[in-house]
Tab-separated table of C-alpha atoms in Angstrom:
chain	number	residue	atom	x	y	z
A	1	MET	CA	13.485	10.148	11.336
A	2	THR	CA	11.704	11.629	8.036
A	3	ARG	CA	11.402	9.876	4.941
A	4	SER	CA	12.657	12.556	2.333
A	5	ASN	CA	13.685	11.482	-1.665
A	6	HIS	CA	11.541	8.359	-1.891
A	7	LEU	CA	11.686	8.454	-5.763
A	8	PRO	CA	14.438	9.412	-8.337
A	9	ALA	CA	14.682	13.019	-8.975
A	10	THR	CA	11.554	12.772	-11.701
A	11	ARG	CA	9.658	11.335	-9.646
A	12	THR	CA	10.335	12.956	-5.828
A	13	HIS	CA	7.853	15.827	-6.335
A	14	ALA	CA	4.928	14.146	-7.792
A	15	ALA	CA	4.761	11.863	-5.275
A	16	SER	CA	5.176	13.941	-2.269
A	17	CYS	CA	2.424	15.760	-3.738
A	18	CYS	CA	0.511	12.777	-3.883
A	19	LEU	CA	1.018	11.944	-0.021
A	20	ALA	CA	1.103	15.988	0.515
A	21	MET	CA	3.095	15.132	3.848
A	22	ALA	CA	6.299	14.013	5.037
A	23	LEU	CA	5.985	10.618	6.303
A	24	LEU	CA	7.498	9.623	9.656
A	25	LEU	CA	9.314	6.253	9.771
A	26	THR	CA	12.070	4.682	12.368
A	27	PRO	CA	14.585	2.631	11.676
A	28	ALA	CA	14.639	-1.105	11.943
A	29	PRO	CA	16.553	-2.923	9.430
A	30	GLY	CA	16.454	-6.603	8.743
A	31	MET	CA	13.526	-9.487	9.092
A	32	ALA	CA	10.695	-9.171	11.227
A	33	ASP	CA	8.090	-12.252	11.597
A	34	MET	CA	4.261	-12.214	12.854
A	35	THR	CA	2.138	-14.559	14.052
A	36	ASP	CA	-1.745	-15.718	13.768
A	37	GLU	CA	-1.904	-13.351	16.548
A	38	SER	CA	-1.173	-10.224	14.721
A	39	LEU	CA	-3.113	-10.272	11.731
A	40	SER	CA	-4.606	-6.256	11.941
A	41	ALA	CA	-4.072	-3.593	9.878
A	42	ASP	CA	-2.475	-1.749	12.712
A	43	PHE	CA	-0.057	-4.203	13.293
A	44	ALA	CA	1.320	-4.857	9.884
A	45	PHE	CA	1.841	-1.060	9.030
A	46	GLU	CA	3.704	-0.399	12.109
A	47	LEU	CA	5.687	-3.215	11.455
A	48	ILE	CA	6.497	-2.498	7.978
A	49	ASP	CA	6.485	1.307	7.356
A	50	PRO	CA	5.235	3.295	10.955
A	51	GLY	CA	3.401	6.591	9.956
A	52	PHE	CA	2.490	5.951	6.063
A	53	CYS	CA	-1.289	5.406	6.279
A	54	ILE	CA	-2.757	9.298	6.750
A	55	MET	CA	-4.969	11.797	5.045
A	56	PRO	CA	-3.246	15.054	3.855
A	57	PRO	CA	-3.378	17.839	6.668
A	58	ALA	CA	-6.435	20.066	7.065
A	59	GLU	CA	-4.916	22.774	5.374
A	60	MET	CA	-4.898	21.372	2.299
A	61	SER	CA	-8.155	21.088	0.505
A	62	ASP	CA	-9.545	18.665	-1.903
A	63	ALA	CA	-9.538	21.500	-4.348
A	64	ASP	CA	-5.915	21.901	-3.726
A	65	LEU	CA	-5.311	18.166	-4.051
A	66	ARG	CA	-7.288	17.656	-6.707
A	67	THR	CA	-5.537	20.340	-8.710
A	68	ILE	CA	-1.976	18.855	-7.601
A	69	LEU	CA	-2.705	15.483	-8.887
A	70	SER	CA	-4.316	16.787	-11.998
A	71	GLU	CA	-1.030	19.047	-12.631
A	72	GLN	CA	1.647	15.795	-11.622
A	73	ALA	CA	-0.776	13.031	-13.712
A	74	ASP	CA	1.840	11.810	-16.171
A	75	GLU	CA	4.600	11.341	-12.964
A	76	ILE	CA	2.533	9.600	-10.358
A	77	PRO	CA	3.467	5.826	-9.947
A	78	LEU	CA	0.729	4.328	-8.665
A	79	THR	CA	-2.443	4.750	-11.101
A	80	GLY	CA	-5.939	2.751	-11.438
A	81	ASP	CA	-9.579	2.398	-9.870
A	82	ILE	CA	-11.998	1.353	-7.395
A	83	THR	CA	-15.294	0.742	-7.485
A	84	ALA	CA	-16.605	-0.326	-4.005
A	85	PRO	CA	-17.054	1.271	-1.854
A	86	VAL	CA	-16.906	4.111	-4.251
A	87	GLU	CA	-16.124	4.647	-8.259
A	88	ALA	CA	-13.482	6.948	-8.412
A	89	GLY	CA	-9.870	6.642	-9.607
A	90	LEU	CA	-6.639	5.973	-7.480
A	91	HIS	CA	-3.183	8.442	-7.588
A	92	GLY	CA	-0.398	7.426	-5.658
A	93	ASN	CA	3.102	5.801	-4.752
A	94	GLY	CA	4.354	2.883	-3.119
A	95	PHE	CA	7.819	1.512	-1.721
A	96	PHE	CA	8.954	-1.790	-1.051
A	97	ALA	CA	11.988	-3.899	1.611
A	98	ARG	CA	13.622	-7.408	0.486
A	99	GLY	CA	14.728	-9.812	2.717
A	100	SER	CA	18.725	-10.743	2.206
A	101	GLY	CA	18.765	-13.601	0.013
A	102	ARG	CA	14.877	-12.903	-0.885
A	103	ASN	CA	13.231	-12.542	-3.851
A	104	ALA	CA	9.760	-11.766	-2.385
A	105	VAL	CA	8.931	-8.057	-0.938
A	106	ALA	CA	6.973	-6.380	2.018
A	107	ALA	CA	5.585	-3.031	0.287
A	108	THR	CA	3.357	-0.244	1.608
A	109	MET	CA	1.491	1.903	-0.647
A	110	HIS	CA	-0.390	5.102	-0.244
A	111	ALA	CA	-3.408	6.114	-2.866
A	112	MET	CA	-5.883	9.147	-2.976
A	113	ILE	CA	-9.220	8.142	-4.101
A	114	VAL	CA	-10.423	10.883	-6.265
A	115	PRO	CA	-14.212	10.985	-7.728
A	116	LYS	CA	-15.201	12.777	-10.432
A	117	ALA	CA	-16.951	15.058	-7.843
A	118	GLY	CA	-17.447	14.878	-4.282
A	119	THR	CA	-14.892	14.232	-1.063
A	120	LEU	CA	-11.517	12.865	-1.440
A	121	SER	CA	-10.572	9.730	0.658
A	122	ALA	CA	-7.438	7.441	1.083
A	123	LEU	CA	-6.233	3.910	0.762
A	124	CYS	CA	-3.244	2.543	2.149
A	125	LEU	CA	-2.489	-1.122	1.354
A	126	ALA	CA	0.720	-3.420	2.373
A	127	PHE	CA	1.354	-7.118	1.405
A	128	VAL	CA	3.571	-9.240	3.016
A	129	PRO	CA	4.715	-12.782	1.750
A	130	VAL	CA	3.654	-15.948	3.273
A	131	ASN	CA	4.777	-19.568	3.869
A	132	GLY	CA	7.415	-20.032	0.853
A	133	MET	CA	6.299	-16.802	-1.253
A	134	ASN	CA	9.699	-15.866	-2.922
A	135	THR	CA	9.041	-14.420	-6.304
A	136	THR	CA	8.403	-10.748	-7.955
A	137	ASP	CA	7.914	-12.620	-11.267
A	138	GLY	CA	4.639	-13.632	-13.322
A	139	ASP	CA	1.541	-14.106	-11.044
A	140	ALA	CA	0.954	-14.614	-6.966
A	141	PRO	CA	-2.158	-15.001	-5.257
A	142	LEU	CA	-3.335	-12.301	-2.653
A	143	TYR	CA	-5.752	-12.812	-0.039
A	144	GLY	CA	-6.954	-10.612	2.916
A	145	PRO	CA	-6.500	-11.089	6.545
A	146	ASP	CA	-9.681	-13.150	7.033
A	147	SER	CA	-9.435	-15.221	3.847
A	148	ALA	CA	-6.186	-16.990	4.232
A	149	PRO	CA	-6.143	-20.406	2.858
A	150	ASP	CA	-4.381	-23.428	4.976
A	151	GLU	CA	-1.546	-24.079	3.047
A	152	GLY	CA	0.135	-22.406	-0.106
A	153	ASP	CA	2.214	-19.992	-0.581
A	154	TYR	CA	0.900	-16.093	-1.311
A	155	TYR	CA	0.802	-12.754	-0.564
A	156	MET	CA	-1.296	-11.332	2.444
A	157	ALA	CA	-2.994	-7.624	1.916
A	158	PHE	CA	-3.804	-5.654	4.551
A	159	ALA	CA	-5.707	-2.535	3.103
A	160	ARG	CA	-7.316	0.635	5.155
A	161	LEU	CA	-9.716	3.316	4.169
A	162	LEU	CA	-9.584	6.933	5.321
A	163	SER	CA	-11.659	10.036	4.984
A	164	ARG	CA	-11.892	13.407	6.630
A	165	GLU	CA	-14.875	15.135	8.399
A	166	ASP	CA	-14.782	18.877	10.018
A	167	GLY	CA	-10.485	18.312	9.068
A	168	ALA	CA	-9.990	15.331	10.896
A	169	GLU	CA	-9.201	12.245	9.450
A	170	ILE	CA	-11.475	9.395	10.348
A	171	GLN	CA	-11.039	5.577	9.661
A	172	LEU	CA	-13.699	4.157	7.586
A	173	GLY	CA	-12.799	0.434	7.644
A	174	ASP	CA	-10.231	-2.551	7.548
A	175	LEU	CA	-9.744	-5.314	4.978
A	176	THR	CA	-11.055	-8.355	6.200
A	177	ILE	CA	-11.694	-10.628	3.896
A	178	GLY	CA	-10.459	-10.293	0.075
A	179	GLU	CA	-8.894	-12.434	-2.658
A	180	GLY	CA	-6.851	-10.911	-5.960
A	181	GLN	CA	-3.777	-11.542	-7.674
A	182	ILE	CA	-0.181	-9.360	-8.031
A	183	SER	CA	0.905	-9.743	-11.598
A	184	PHE	CA	4.421	-8.706	-11.097
A	185	SER	CA	5.788	-7.799	-14.943
A	186	GLU	CA	9.719	-6.315	-13.795
A	187	ASP	CA	11.786	-6.628	-11.351
A	188	MET	CA	15.031	-4.288	-11.811
A	189	GLY	CA	16.119	-4.690	-8.310
A	190	ASP	CA	15.417	-1.259	-6.944
A	191	VAL	CA	12.160	-0.716	-8.893
A	192	VAL	CA	9.203	-3.468	-9.280
A	193	THR	CA	6.403	-2.982	-11.498
A	194	GLY	CA	3.662	-4.768	-12.131
A	195	THR	CA	-0.596	-4.831	-11.545
A	196	LEU	CA	-2.870	-5.708	-8.488
A	197	ALA	CA	-6.003	-6.365	-8.004
A	198	LEU	CA	-8.079	-7.156	-5.086
A	199	SER	CA	-11.930	-7.850	-4.444
A	200	GLY	CA	-13.417	-8.173	-0.577
A	201	GLU	CA	-14.797	-6.797	2.198
A	202	VAL	CA	-14.047	-4.244	4.989
A	203	SER	CA	-14.647	-4.328	8.912
A	204	ASP	CA	-17.920	-2.609	8.300
A	205	GLY	CA	-19.291	-5.096	6.228
A	206	SER	CA	-19.120	-3.036	2.542
A	207	ALA	CA	-17.442	-3.994	-0.525
A	208	LEU	CA	-14.004	-3.195	-1.309
A	209	ASP	CA	-12.838	-3.298	-5.108
A	210	PHE	CA	-9.935	-1.825	-6.655
A	211	ALA	CA	-7.172	-2.633	-9.237
A	212	PHE	CA	-4.287	-0.574	-10.248
A	213	GLU	CA	-0.571	-0.375	-12.167
A	214	PHE	CA	2.281	0.163	-9.863
A	215	ALA	CA	5.859	1.122	-9.591
A	216	LEU	CA	7.568	0.515	-6.570
A	217	PHE	CA	10.314	1.745	-5.138
A	218	GLU	CA	12.783	0.114	-2.766
A	219	GLU	CA	13.602	2.153	0.720
A	220	GLU	CA	15.996	0.764	2.812
A	221	MET	CA	14.104	2.190	5.921
A	222	LEU	CA	11.089	-0.029	5.237
A	223	ARG	CA	11.020	-3.158	7.346
A	224	PHE	CA	10.982	-6.642	5.444
A	225	VAL	CA	8.227	-8.690	7.045
A	226	ASP	CA	7.778	-12.367	6.180
A	227	LEU	CA	3.978	-13.892	7.588
A	228	THR	CA	4.838	-17.226	8.858
A	229	GLY	CA	1.584	-19.311	10.222
A	230	SER	CA	1.622	-20.878	13.678
A	231	GLU	CA	0.674	-24.364	14.082
């Protein structure tokens, strides 16, 4: 099934341009659990939102993407900056699901990394509630898979950096250790706004540091994932 109109009419075009593709997603309502044995970006992305973490097709050049993003700048719902491993702007969108009776959300985000000059790349990010985390109000701690504390409520982040080489997609690395914070500013039911910042490392040991403002839109096709720890 292809997800089509993700956003309200005023934002649909900007979001589709920003991702520059149709994102494939299989329906799976309800809540899913993850265990310590499955803390990988591949597993998290597939469980929450299959197919969202991809680069634009080869026929869409970096120049084309720069033009689209510039023309739609005022309508893009996720904007910010990345300072490591490159210094660049972030431009993208995001979606969330909420479990029955839960205030916590599971979300996926896709942002193009746009330096002033040079090759464009992409950041894929997902976060899920851990333990008793059940809020979209105020500040919430955020940790990478290899930085999870022994106790407490928080959101866990899964991130991946992507690029293209000779038109083919390549994976640059996944988040390993990392700490940050989500600051929720408003929960309007089908839209959640706020800011997110995270500093850490990816799997090749290089630094990852970014921050952005977001408006996440509820998407009924996403799975709500609650990460529960095992003894």
